[in-house]
Amino acid sequence: MFMALLDTTIVNVALPSIRTSLDASEATLSWIISGYALAFGLALIPAGRIGDRVGHKWVFFTGLALFTLASLACGLAQNDLQLIVARVVQGLAGGMFVPAVTAVIQLMFPPSARGRAYAIMGSVIGVSTALGPIVGGLIIEAFGVENGWRLVFWVNLPIGVLALVATVFLLPGGAAIPQKAQVSRAGIDWLGLVLLSSGLVALLVPLIEGEDQGWPLWTFLTLAAGALLVVAFGAWEVRVAKRGASPLVPPHLFSHPAFTGGVVLALVYFAAFTSIFFTISILWQAGLGHTALESGLVSIPFAIGTILGASQSDRLAKRLGRTVLVVGVAFVTIGLIWIWLVMLLTTPGDLTNWHLLPPLFIAGLGSGFFIAPNVSFIVATVDRSEAGGASGVVGVMQRVGSAVGIAVIGSVFFGTLTVPGPGADALAIAFTHSATMAMAVSAGFAVLALVLVFALPKRVTSIGSAAAA
């Protein structure tokens, strides 16, 4: 789980190096992040269903093996197209093995210990995401700009091989899990998956490529087609449900207004959260001329805050209920607005990591408070019998939010980037202006998330059971 989530952010500090090494376009930089996140999200639900049918151990093994091979391919890429394809495959593989982690926790641990196991998993998600830029910066500093970015992907190879060996000998197989017989044998809604995938890709392509291409007619037509495909997906899911089959996304979940609000919250929050270091990494290296390590070190306050917040989130959620989520999103919102103001008011050449230390720590603390318990609160808006399907939908929306956030932020960043002339000062001014605009959009996402968090129930007594909001 740590490896899969680390790869959502570790690549951020490598983007300027990739741009130089492969002569990659600006759109490519967005695809490297968004393609991974979208493929990851789309694989989650079908992978979970297949695991229910054939056993989670071997789905986990297959996904992990493919993830390791895709990491090798990313590091070997000789052009931007090869890298994008390898990243998409890596995202698909991550989406294959991550559901098995939560499924095995659910099946192996008794209810009394399950909450603690999920809290540890939530902490891993927050910490791995926060540590990504630091680890990436250290690798590039140690191995150089030209080859360092390749090692950012290859760091997965020894971990993947060791984890594969451990999977064979340590992870219980299907026969060792008595609950295996109770899992659903429902088939997978492949047409629904195709419609949803096509619709989301059709929406993302113009968002990422539009600015680079000058927004030609095809970008608007593709956006319209994407919207129609998403509508068709919704209609198909309703039809599948009426036939008594198993839809990819059960439509009746959205009969709960609080769940609908929670799903939108997951999408919007991850759009704000994931895009922070995309903006900072490009500004710090391409605009201000700092090294990848210096760029990674900027994120240390956020990482420390996330670790502290995540370590206390389970205890605070039990004591404060939904308030811990409100405080978490409020801290993230304050942090992002503070960063935006710093970028807006500080002379570009004078901007240092010390300016961003307090707001990044506050945002990290809030992110730690939010990420670990948020799924429980969203799933608690539906009936207990629907908890599994609801959890899968939330996971998908988190990854889709990451993809959409990077697509939008990348479009804003590069769409407002105009270097007035040669020299370091001109670069600093241009990139700081674009980063300021991009951070304003991230802050806007955070403000919207703060409003949406009040849709969730005030307390969670158990998964799928909540006190009235």
CSV table of C-alpha atoms in Angstrom, one decimal:
chain,number,residue,atom,x,y,z
A,1,MET,CA,0.0,0.0,0.0
A,2,PHE,CA,2.8,2.4,0.9
A,3,MET,CA,4.5,1.7,-2.5
A,4,ALA,CA,1.3,2.3,-4.5
A,5,LEU,CA,0.5,5.6,-2.8
A,6,LEU,CA,4.1,6.8,-2.7
A,7,ASP,CA,4.1,6.6,-6.5
A,8,THR,CA,1.3,9.2,-6.7
A,9,THR,CA,3.6,11.9,-5.4
A,10,ILE,CA,7.2,10.7,-5.7
A,11,VAL,CA,7.2,11.5,-9.4
A,12,ASN,CA,6.3,15.2,-8.8
A,13,VAL,CA,9.9,16.3,-8.1
A,14,ALA,CA,11.1,14.3,-11.1
A,15,LEU,CA,8.8,16.1,-13.6
A,16,PRO,CA,11.3,18.9,-14.5
A,17,SER,CA,14.1,16.3,-14.9
A,18,ILE,CA,11.8,14.2,-17.1
A,19,ARG,CA,10.9,17.3,-19.1
A,20,THR,CA,14.5,18.0,-19.8
A,21,SER,CA,15.7,14.4,-20.3
A,22,LEU,CA,12.9,13.3,-22.7
A,23,ASP,CA,12.1,16.7,-24.1
A,24,ALA,CA,8.6,16.0,-22.9
A,25,SER,CA,5.7,18.4,-23.5
A,26,GLU,CA,3.8,20.2,-20.7
A,27,ALA,CA,0.8,18.0,-21.3
A,28,THR,CA,3.0,14.9,-20.8
A,29,LEU,CA,3.8,16.1,-17.3
A,30,SER,CA,0.1,16.1,-16.4
A,31,TRP,CA,-0.5,12.7,-18.1
A,32,ILE,CA,2.3,11.2,-16.0
A,33,ILE,CA,0.4,12.0,-12.8
A,34,SER,CA,-3.3,11.9,-14.1
A,35,GLY,CA,-2.9,8.8,-16.2
A,36,TYR,CA,-1.6,6.9,-13.1
A,37,ALA,CA,-4.4,8.2,-10.9
A,38,LEU,CA,-7.2,7.5,-13.3
A,39,ALA,CA,-6.0,4.0,-14.2
A,40,PHE,CA,-5.6,3.2,-10.5
A,41,GLY,CA,-9.1,4.3,-9.7
A,42,LEU,CA,-10.8,2.5,-12.6
A,43,ALA,CA,-9.1,-0.8,-11.7
A,44,LEU,CA,-10.3,-0.7,-8.0
A,45,ILE,CA,-13.8,-2.1,-8.3
A,46,PRO,CA,-13.3,-4.8,-10.9
A,47,ALA,CA,-10.1,-6.0,-9.1
A,48,GLY,CA,-12.1,-6.2,-5.8
A,49,ARG,CA,-14.8,-8.2,-7.5
A,50,ILE,CA,-12.3,-10.6,-9.1
A,51,GLY,CA,-10.6,-11.0,-5.8
A,52,ASP,CA,-13.9,-12.0,-4.2
A,53,ARG,CA,-14.3,-14.7,-6.8
A,54,VAL,CA,-10.8,-16.2,-7.2
A,55,GLY,CA,-9.1,-15.2,-3.9
A,56,HIS,CA,-7.5,-12.0,-3.0
A,57,LYS,CA,-4.0,-13.4,-2.5
A,58,TRP,CA,-3.4,-14.2,-6.2
A,59,VAL,CA,-5.0,-11.0,-7.4
A,60,PHE,CA,-2.7,-9.2,-5.1
A,61,PHE,CA,0.3,-11.2,-6.4
A,62,THR,CA,-0.6,-10.5,-10.0
A,63,GLY,CA,-1.1,-6.8,-9.5
A,64,LEU,CA,2.1,-6.4,-7.5
A,65,ALA,CA,4.1,-8.3,-10.2
A,66,LEU,CA,2.7,-6.2,-13.0
A,67,PHE,CA,3.3,-3.0,-10.9
A,68,THR,CA,7.0,-4.0,-10.5
A,69,LEU,CA,7.4,-4.7,-14.2
A,70,ALA,CA,5.7,-1.5,-15.1
A,71,SER,CA,8.1,0.4,-12.7
A,72,LEU,CA,11.0,-1.2,-14.7
A,73,ALA,CA,9.4,-0.1,-18.0
A,74,CYS,CA,8.9,3.5,-16.7
A,75,GLY,CA,12.6,3.8,-15.9
A,76,LEU,CA,13.6,2.4,-19.3
A,77,ALA,CA,11.3,4.8,-21.3
A,78,GLN,CA,13.0,6.5,-24.1
A,79,ASN,CA,10.3,9.0,-25.0
A,80,ASP,CA,7.2,10.6,-23.4
A,81,LEU,CA,4.7,8.2,-25.0
A,82,GLN,CA,6.5,5.1,-23.7
A,83,LEU,CA,6.6,6.7,-20.2
A,84,ILE,CA,2.9,7.6,-20.3
A,85,VAL,CA,1.9,4.1,-21.3
A,86,ALA,CA,4.1,2.5,-18.7
A,87,ARG,CA,2.6,4.8,-16.0
A,88,VAL,CA,-0.9,3.9,-17.0
A,89,VAL,CA,-0.1,0.2,-16.7
A,90,GLN,CA,1.5,0.9,-13.4
A,91,GLY,CA,-1.7,2.7,-12.2
A,92,LEU,CA,-3.8,-0.3,-13.4
A,93,ALA,CA,-1.6,-2.6,-11.5
A,94,GLY,CA,-1.8,-0.5,-8.3
A,95,GLY,CA,-5.5,-0.5,-8.6
A,96,MET,CA,-5.4,-4.3,-8.9
A,97,PHE,CA,-3.5,-5.0,-5.7
A,98,VAL,CA,-4.7,-2.2,-3.3
A,99,PRO,CA,-8.3,-3.6,-2.9
A,100,ALA,CA,-6.8,-6.9,-1.8
A,101,VAL,CA,-5.1,-5.1,1.2
A,102,THR,CA,-8.5,-3.8,2.5
A,103,ALA,CA,-10.2,-7.1,1.7
A,104,VAL,CA,-7.6,-9.2,3.6
A,105,ILE,CA,-7.9,-6.9,6.6
A,106,GLN,CA,-11.6,-7.3,6.5
A,107,LEU,CA,-11.3,-11.1,6.3
A,108,MET,CA,-8.4,-11.8,8.7
A,109,PHE,CA,-9.1,-9.4,11.6
A,110,PRO,CA,-12.0,-9.7,14.1
A,111,PRO,CA,-14.2,-6.6,14.4
A,112,SER,CA,-12.5,-5.6,17.6
A,113,ALA,CA,-9.1,-5.3,15.9
A,114,ARG,CA,-10.3,-4.2,12.5
A,115,GLY,CA,-10.6,-0.5,13.3
A,116,ARG,CA,-7.0,-0.3,14.4
A,117,ALA,CA,-5.8,-2.1,11.3
A,118,TYR,CA,-7.7,0.3,9.1
A,119,ALA,CA,-6.3,3.2,11.1
A,120,ILE,CA,-2.8,2.0,10.4
A,121,MET,CA,-3.6,1.6,6.7
A,122,GLY,CA,-5.0,5.2,6.7
A,123,SER,CA,-1.8,6.5,8.3
A,124,VAL,CA,0.2,4.6,5.7
A,125,ILE,CA,-1.8,6.3,2.9
A,126,GLY,CA,-1.2,9.8,4.4
A,127,VAL,CA,2.5,9.3,5.2
A,128,SER,CA,3.4,7.7,1.9
A,129,THR,CA,1.8,10.4,-0.1
A,130,ALA,CA,3.5,13.1,2.0
A,131,LEU,CA,7.0,11.5,1.8
A,132,GLY,CA,6.9,11.0,-1.9
A,133,PRO,CA,8.6,14.4,-2.9
A,134,ILE,CA,11.3,14.0,-0.2
A,135,VAL,CA,12.2,10.5,-1.4
A,136,GLY,CA,12.2,11.5,-5.0
A,137,GLY,CA,14.4,14.5,-4.3
A,138,LEU,CA,16.9,12.4,-2.4
A,139,ILE,CA,17.1,9.9,-5.3
A,140,ILE,CA,17.6,12.5,-8.0
A,141,GLU,CA,20.2,14.4,-5.9
A,142,ALA,CA,22.2,11.1,-5.4
A,143,PHE,CA,22.1,9.9,-9.0
A,144,GLY,CA,21.9,13.1,-11.0
A,145,VAL,CA,19.2,14.8,-13.1
A,146,GLU,CA,19.7,12.7,-16.2
A,147,ASN,CA,19.3,9.2,-14.6
A,148,GLY,CA,17.9,10.1,-11.2
A,149,TRP,CA,14.3,10.2,-12.4
A,150,ARG,CA,14.7,6.6,-13.7
A,151,LEU,CA,15.7,5.5,-10.2
A,152,VAL,CA,12.6,7.1,-8.9
A,153,PHE,CA,10.7,4.3,-10.6
A,154,TRP,CA,13.3,1.6,-10.1
A,155,VAL,CA,13.2,2.1,-6.3
A,156,ASN,CA,10.0,-0.1,-6.5
A,157,LEU,CA,11.9,-3.1,-8.0
A,158,PRO,CA,13.6,-4.5,-4.8
A,159,ILE,CA,10.6,-3.7,-2.7
A,160,GLY,CA,8.3,-5.4,-5.3
A,161,VAL,CA,10.4,-8.5,-5.5
A,162,LEU,CA,10.7,-8.9,-1.7
A,163,ALA,CA,6.9,-8.3,-1.3
A,164,LEU,CA,6.2,-10.9,-4.0
A,165,VAL,CA,8.2,-13.5,-2.1
A,166,ALA,CA,6.6,-12.5,1.2
A,167,THR,CA,3.1,-12.8,-0.5
A,168,VAL,CA,3.8,-16.4,-1.4
A,169,PHE,CA,4.9,-17.5,2.0
A,170,LEU,CA,3.1,-15.1,4.4
A,171,LEU,CA,-0.3,-14.1,2.9
A,172,PRO,CA,-3.0,-16.6,3.5
A,173,GLY,CA,-4.6,-18.1,0.5
A,174,GLY,CA,-8.3,-18.3,-0.2
A,175,ALA,CA,-8.6,-21.7,1.6
A,176,ALA,CA,-7.2,-20.2,4.8
A,177,ILE,CA,-9.8,-17.5,5.0
A,178,PRO,CA,-13.1,-19.0,6.3
A,179,GLN,CA,-15.1,-16.0,5.2
A,180,LYS,CA,-14.2,-16.7,1.6
A,181,ALA,CA,-17.3,-18.8,1.1
A,182,GLN,CA,-19.4,-15.8,2.0
A,183,VAL,CA,-18.2,-13.4,-0.6
A,184,SER,CA,-20.3,-12.3,-3.5
A,185,ARG,CA,-20.2,-14.3,-6.7
A,186,ALA,CA,-21.6,-11.5,-8.8
A,187,GLY,CA,-20.2,-10.9,-12.2
A,188,ILE,CA,-18.4,-7.8,-13.3
A,189,ASP,CA,-20.2,-5.1,-15.2
A,190,TRP,CA,-17.7,-4.8,-18.1
A,191,LEU,CA,-19.9,-2.6,-20.2
A,192,GLY,CA,-20.3,-0.2,-17.3
A,193,LEU,CA,-16.6,-0.2,-16.8
A,194,VAL,CA,-16.0,0.6,-20.5
A,195,LEU,CA,-18.5,3.4,-20.5
A,196,LEU,CA,-17.1,5.0,-17.3
A,197,SER,CA,-13.5,4.6,-18.5
A,198,SER,CA,-14.3,6.1,-21.9
A,199,GLY,CA,-16.2,9.0,-20.4
A,200,LEU,CA,-13.5,9.9,-17.9
A,201,VAL,CA,-10.7,9.7,-20.5
A,202,ALA,CA,-12.8,11.8,-22.9
A,203,LEU,CA,-13.1,14.4,-20.2
A,204,LEU,CA,-9.5,14.3,-19.2
A,205,VAL,CA,-7.9,14.4,-22.7
A,206,PRO,CA,-9.1,17.9,-23.6
A,207,LEU,CA,-8.4,19.2,-20.0
A,208,ILE,CA,-4.8,18.1,-20.3
A,209,GLU,CA,-4.2,18.6,-24.0
A,210,GLY,CA,-6.4,21.6,-24.7
A,211,GLU,CA,-4.1,24.3,-23.5
A,212,ASP,CA,-1.1,22.8,-25.3
A,213,GLN,CA,-3.1,22.5,-28.5
A,214,GLY,CA,-4.7,25.9,-28.3
A,215,TRP,CA,-8.2,24.6,-27.6
A,216,PRO,CA,-9.2,23.5,-31.1
A,217,LEU,CA,-12.8,22.4,-31.9
A,218,TRP,CA,-12.0,18.7,-31.1
A,219,THR,CA,-11.4,19.5,-27.4
A,220,PHE,CA,-14.9,20.8,-26.9
A,221,LEU,CA,-16.4,18.0,-28.9
A,222,THR,CA,-14.5,15.5,-26.8
A,223,LEU,CA,-15.7,17.2,-23.6
A,224,ALA,CA,-19.3,16.9,-24.8
A,225,ALA,CA,-18.7,13.2,-25.7
A,226,GLY,CA,-17.3,12.5,-22.3
A,227,ALA,CA,-20.3,14.1,-20.6
A,228,LEU,CA,-22.6,12.0,-22.8
A,229,LEU,CA,-20.7,8.8,-22.0
A,230,VAL,CA,-20.9,9.5,-18.2
A,231,VAL,CA,-24.7,10.0,-18.6
A,232,ALA,CA,-24.9,6.8,-20.6
A,233,PHE,CA,-23.0,5.0,-17.9
A,234,GLY,CA,-25.5,6.2,-15.3
A,235,ALA,CA,-28.4,5.0,-17.4
A,236,TRP,CA,-26.8,1.6,-18.0
A,237,GLU,CA,-26.1,1.2,-14.2
A,238,VAL,CA,-29.8,1.8,-13.5
A,239,ARG,CA,-30.8,-0.7,-16.2
A,240,VAL,CA,-28.4,-3.3,-14.8
A,241,ALA,CA,-29.7,-2.8,-11.3
A,242,LYS,CA,-33.3,-3.2,-12.4
A,243,ARG,CA,-32.4,-6.5,-14.0
A,244,GLY,CA,-31.2,-7.8,-10.7
A,245,ALA,CA,-27.6,-8.0,-11.9
A,246,SER,CA,-24.6,-6.4,-10.2
A,247,PRO,CA,-23.8,-2.9,-11.5
A,248,LEU,CA,-20.3,-1.5,-11.2
A,249,VAL,CA,-21.6,1.4,-9.2
A,250,PRO,CA,-25.0,0.6,-7.4
A,251,PRO,CA,-27.3,3.5,-8.3
A,252,HIS,CA,-29.3,3.1,-5.1
A,253,LEU,CA,-26.3,4.3,-3.1
A,254,PHE,CA,-27.0,7.8,-4.5
A,255,SER,CA,-30.5,7.7,-3.0
A,256,HIS,CA,-28.7,8.8,0.2
A,257,PRO,CA,-28.1,12.5,-0.3
A,258,ALA,CA,-25.4,12.4,2.4
A,259,PHE,CA,-23.5,9.7,0.5
A,260,THR,CA,-23.7,11.7,-2.8
A,261,GLY,CA,-22.3,14.7,-0.9
A,262,GLY,CA,-19.6,12.5,0.6
A,263,VAL,CA,-18.6,11.1,-2.8
A,264,VAL,CA,-18.3,14.7,-4.2
A,265,LEU,CA,-16.3,15.6,-1.1
A,266,ALA,CA,-13.8,12.7,-1.8
A,267,LEU,CA,-13.4,13.9,-5.4
A,268,VAL,CA,-12.9,17.6,-4.6
A,269,TYR,CA,-10.6,17.0,-1.6
A,270,PHE,CA,-8.2,14.8,-3.5
A,271,ALA,CA,-8.3,17.3,-6.4
A,272,ALA,CA,-7.0,19.9,-4.0
A,273,PHE,CA,-4.7,17.7,-2.0
A,274,THR,CA,-2.8,15.9,-4.8
A,275,SER,CA,-2.1,19.0,-6.9
A,276,ILE,CA,-0.2,20.9,-4.2
A,277,PHE,CA,3.2,19.4,-4.9
A,278,PHE,CA,2.7,19.3,-8.6
A,279,THR,CA,2.6,23.1,-8.5
A,280,ILE,CA,5.4,23.5,-5.9
A,281,SER,CA,7.8,21.1,-7.6
A,282,ILE,CA,7.6,22.7,-11.0
A,283,LEU,CA,7.8,26.2,-9.5
A,284,TRP,CA,10.8,25.3,-7.3
A,285,GLN,CA,12.9,23.7,-10.0
A,286,ALA,CA,11.9,25.1,-13.4
A,287,GLY,CA,11.0,28.6,-12.1
A,288,LEU,CA,13.3,29.3,-9.2
A,289,GLY,CA,16.2,27.1,-10.2
A,290,HIS,CA,16.4,24.8,-7.1
A,291,THR,CA,17.5,21.2,-7.2
A,292,ALA,CA,15.1,18.2,-6.9
A,293,LEU,CA,16.3,17.6,-3.4
A,294,GLU,CA,15.6,21.2,-2.4
A,295,SER,CA,12.2,20.8,-4.0
A,296,GLY,CA,11.5,17.7,-2.0
A,297,LEU,CA,12.7,19.2,1.2
A,298,VAL,CA,10.0,21.9,0.9
A,299,SER,CA,7.4,19.1,1.6
A,300,ILE,CA,9.0,18.1,5.0
A,301,PRO,CA,6.7,20.3,7.1
A,302,PHE,CA,3.7,18.8,5.3
A,303,ALA,CA,5.0,15.3,5.8
A,304,ILE,CA,5.6,15.9,9.6
A,305,GLY,CA,2.1,17.4,9.9
A,306,THR,CA,0.5,14.5,8.1
A,307,ILE,CA,2.3,11.9,10.3
A,308,LEU,CA,1.2,13.8,13.5
A,309,GLY,CA,-2.4,14.2,12.3
A,310,ALA,CA,-2.8,10.7,11.1
A,311,SER,CA,-1.4,9.2,14.3
A,312,GLN,CA,-4.1,11.0,16.3
A,313,SER,CA,-7.0,10.8,13.8
A,314,ASP,CA,-8.6,7.6,15.0
A,315,ARG,CA,-8.6,8.7,18.6
A,316,LEU,CA,-10.0,12.1,17.7
A,317,ALA,CA,-12.6,10.7,15.4
A,318,LYS,CA,-14.0,8.6,18.3
A,319,ARG,CA,-14.0,11.6,20.6
A,320,LEU,CA,-15.0,14.4,18.3
A,321,GLY,CA,-16.9,12.6,15.5
A,322,ARG,CA,-17.3,14.6,12.3
A,323,THR,CA,-15.6,17.6,13.9
A,324,VAL,CA,-12.2,16.0,13.2
A,325,LEU,CA,-13.0,16.0,9.5
A,326,VAL,CA,-14.2,19.6,9.7
A,327,VAL,CA,-11.0,20.7,11.5
A,328,GLY,CA,-8.9,18.7,9.0
A,329,VAL,CA,-10.3,20.2,5.9
A,330,ALA,CA,-10.3,23.7,7.6
A,331,PHE,CA,-6.6,23.3,8.3
A,332,VAL,CA,-5.9,22.3,4.7
A,333,THR,CA,-8.0,25.2,3.4
A,334,ILE,CA,-6.1,27.7,5.7
A,335,GLY,CA,-2.8,26.2,4.6
A,336,LEU,CA,-3.5,26.5,0.9
A,337,ILE,CA,-4.9,30.0,1.1
A,338,TRP,CA,-1.8,31.0,3.2
A,339,ILE,CA,0.5,29.5,0.5
A,340,TRP,CA,-1.4,31.4,-2.2
A,341,LEU,CA,-1.0,34.7,-0.3
A,342,VAL,CA,2.7,34.0,0.2
A,343,MET,CA,3.2,33.4,-3.5
A,344,LEU,CA,1.0,36.5,-4.3
A,345,LEU,CA,2.8,38.9,-2.0
A,346,THR,CA,6.4,37.7,-1.9
A,347,THR,CA,8.9,38.9,-4.5
A,348,PRO,CA,9.5,35.8,-6.7
A,349,GLY,CA,13.3,35.8,-6.3
A,350,ASP,CA,12.9,36.1,-2.5
A,351,LEU,CA,10.6,33.1,-2.1
A,352,THR,CA,12.1,30.4,0.1
A,353,ASN,CA,11.0,27.2,1.8
A,354,TRP,CA,10.8,29.1,5.1
A,355,HIS,CA,7.9,31.1,3.7
A,356,LEU,CA,6.0,27.9,3.1
A,357,LEU,CA,6.9,26.0,6.3
A,358,PRO,CA,4.0,27.2,8.6
A,359,PRO,CA,1.2,26.8,6.0
A,360,LEU,CA,2.5,23.4,4.7
A,361,PHE,CA,2.7,22.1,8.3
A,362,ILE,CA,-0.9,23.3,9.0
A,363,ALA,CA,-2.1,21.7,5.7
A,364,GLY,CA,-0.3,18.5,6.5
A,365,LEU,CA,-1.8,18.3,9.9
A,366,GLY,CA,-5.2,18.8,8.5
A,367,SER,CA,-4.6,16.2,5.8
A,368,GLY,CA,-3.6,13.7,8.4
A,369,PHE,CA,-6.8,14.3,10.4
A,370,PHE,CA,-8.9,13.9,7.3
A,371,ILE,CA,-7.4,11.1,5.2
A,372,ALA,CA,-7.5,8.2,7.7
A,373,PRO,CA,-11.1,8.5,8.9
A,374,ASN,CA,-12.9,10.0,6.0
A,375,VAL,CA,-13.9,6.8,4.2
A,376,SER,CA,-15.6,5.5,7.4
A,377,PHE,CA,-17.7,8.6,7.7
A,378,ILE,CA,-18.7,8.6,4.0
A,379,VAL,CA,-19.6,4.8,4.1
A,380,ALA,CA,-21.6,5.4,7.2
A,381,THR,CA,-24.1,7.4,5.2
A,382,VAL,CA,-25.5,4.1,3.7
A,383,ASP,CA,-26.9,0.9,5.1
A,384,ARG,CA,-24.5,-1.6,6.6
A,385,SER,CA,-25.3,-4.1,3.8
A,386,GLU,CA,-24.1,-1.5,1.2
A,387,ALA,CA,-20.8,-0.7,2.9
A,388,GLY,CA,-18.6,-2.8,0.5
A,389,GLY,CA,-20.0,-1.2,-2.6
A,390,ALA,CA,-19.9,2.3,-1.1
A,391,SER,CA,-16.3,1.9,0.0
A,392,GLY,CA,-15.3,0.9,-3.6
A,393,VAL,CA,-17.1,4.0,-5.0
A,394,VAL,CA,-15.3,6.3,-2.6
A,395,GLY,CA,-11.9,4.8,-3.5
A,396,VAL,CA,-12.6,5.3,-7.2
A,397,MET,CA,-13.7,8.9,-6.6
A,398,GLN,CA,-10.5,9.7,-4.6
A,399,ARG,CA,-8.3,8.6,-7.5
A,400,VAL,CA,-10.5,10.3,-10.1
A,401,GLY,CA,-10.3,13.4,-8.0
A,402,SER,CA,-6.5,13.2,-8.1
A,403,ALA,CA,-6.6,12.8,-11.9
A,404,VAL,CA,-9.0,15.7,-12.4
A,405,GLY,CA,-7.2,18.0,-10.0
A,406,ILE,CA,-3.8,17.5,-11.8
A,407,ALA,CA,-5.5,18.0,-15.2
A,408,VAL,CA,-7.2,21.2,-14.1
A,409,ILE,CA,-4.2,22.6,-12.2
A,410,GLY,CA,-1.8,21.6,-15.0
A,411,SER,CA,-4.0,23.4,-17.5
A,412,VAL,CA,-4.1,26.5,-15.3
A,413,PHE,CA,-0.4,26.5,-14.6
A,414,PHE,CA,0.8,26.1,-18.1
A,415,GLY,CA,-2.0,28.1,-19.6
A,416,THR,CA,-1.0,31.2,-17.7
A,417,LEU,CA,2.7,30.7,-18.2
A,418,THR,CA,4.3,33.4,-20.3
A,419,VAL,CA,8.0,34.1,-19.9
A,420,PRO,CA,8.5,37.8,-20.7
A,421,GLY,CA,12.2,37.5,-21.6
A,422,PRO,CA,15.5,35.7,-20.9
A,423,GLY,CA,17.2,35.5,-17.6
A,424,ALA,CA,16.5,33.9,-14.2
A,425,ASP,CA,14.4,36.9,-13.0
A,426,ALA,CA,12.0,36.6,-15.9
A,427,LEU,CA,11.6,32.8,-15.3
A,428,ALA,CA,11.0,33.4,-11.6
A,429,ILE,CA,8.3,36.0,-12.2
A,430,ALA,CA,6.5,33.9,-14.9
A,431,PHE,CA,6.5,30.6,-13.0
A,432,THR,CA,5.6,32.3,-9.6
A,433,HIS,CA,2.6,34.0,-11.3
A,434,SER,CA,1.4,30.7,-12.8
A,435,ALA,CA,2.0,28.8,-9.5
A,436,THR,CA,0.0,31.5,-7.7
A,437,MET,CA,-2.9,31.0,-10.2
A,438,ALA,CA,-2.7,27.2,-9.8
A,439,MET,CA,-2.6,27.4,-6.0
A,440,ALA,CA,-5.7,29.7,-6.0
A,441,VAL,CA,-7.6,26.9,-7.8
A,442,SER,CA,-6.3,24.3,-5.3
A,443,ALA,CA,-7.5,26.6,-2.5
A,444,GLY,CA,-10.9,26.9,-4.2
A,445,PHE,CA,-11.2,23.1,-4.3
A,446,ALA,CA,-10.4,23.0,-0.6
A,447,VAL,CA,-13.0,25.6,0.2
A,448,LEU,CA,-15.6,23.6,-1.6
A,449,ALA,CA,-14.5,20.5,0.3
A,450,LEU,CA,-15.0,22.4,3.6
A,451,VAL,CA,-18.6,23.1,2.6
A,452,LEU,CA,-19.2,19.5,1.6
A,453,VAL,CA,-17.8,17.9,4.7
A,454,PHE,CA,-21.0,19.0,6.6
A,455,ALA,CA,-23.0,16.5,4.5
A,456,LEU,CA,-21.5,13.7,6.5
A,457,PRO,CA,-23.0,12.2,9.7
A,458,LYS,CA,-21.8,13.7,13.0
A,459,ARG,CA,-20.7,10.4,14.4
A,460,VAL,CA,-19.8,6.8,13.2
A,461,THR,CA,-20.8,4.1,15.6
A,462,SER,CA,-19.7,1.3,13.2
A,463,ILE,CA,-19.2,0.9,9.5
A,464,GLY,CA,-22.5,1.5,7.9
A,465,SER,CA,-24.1,2.9,11.0
A,466,ALA,CA,-24.2,6.5,11.9
A,467,ALA,CA,-25.9,8.9,14.3
A,468,ALA,CA,-28.2,11.4,12.6
A,469,ALA,CA,-26.4,14.3,10.9
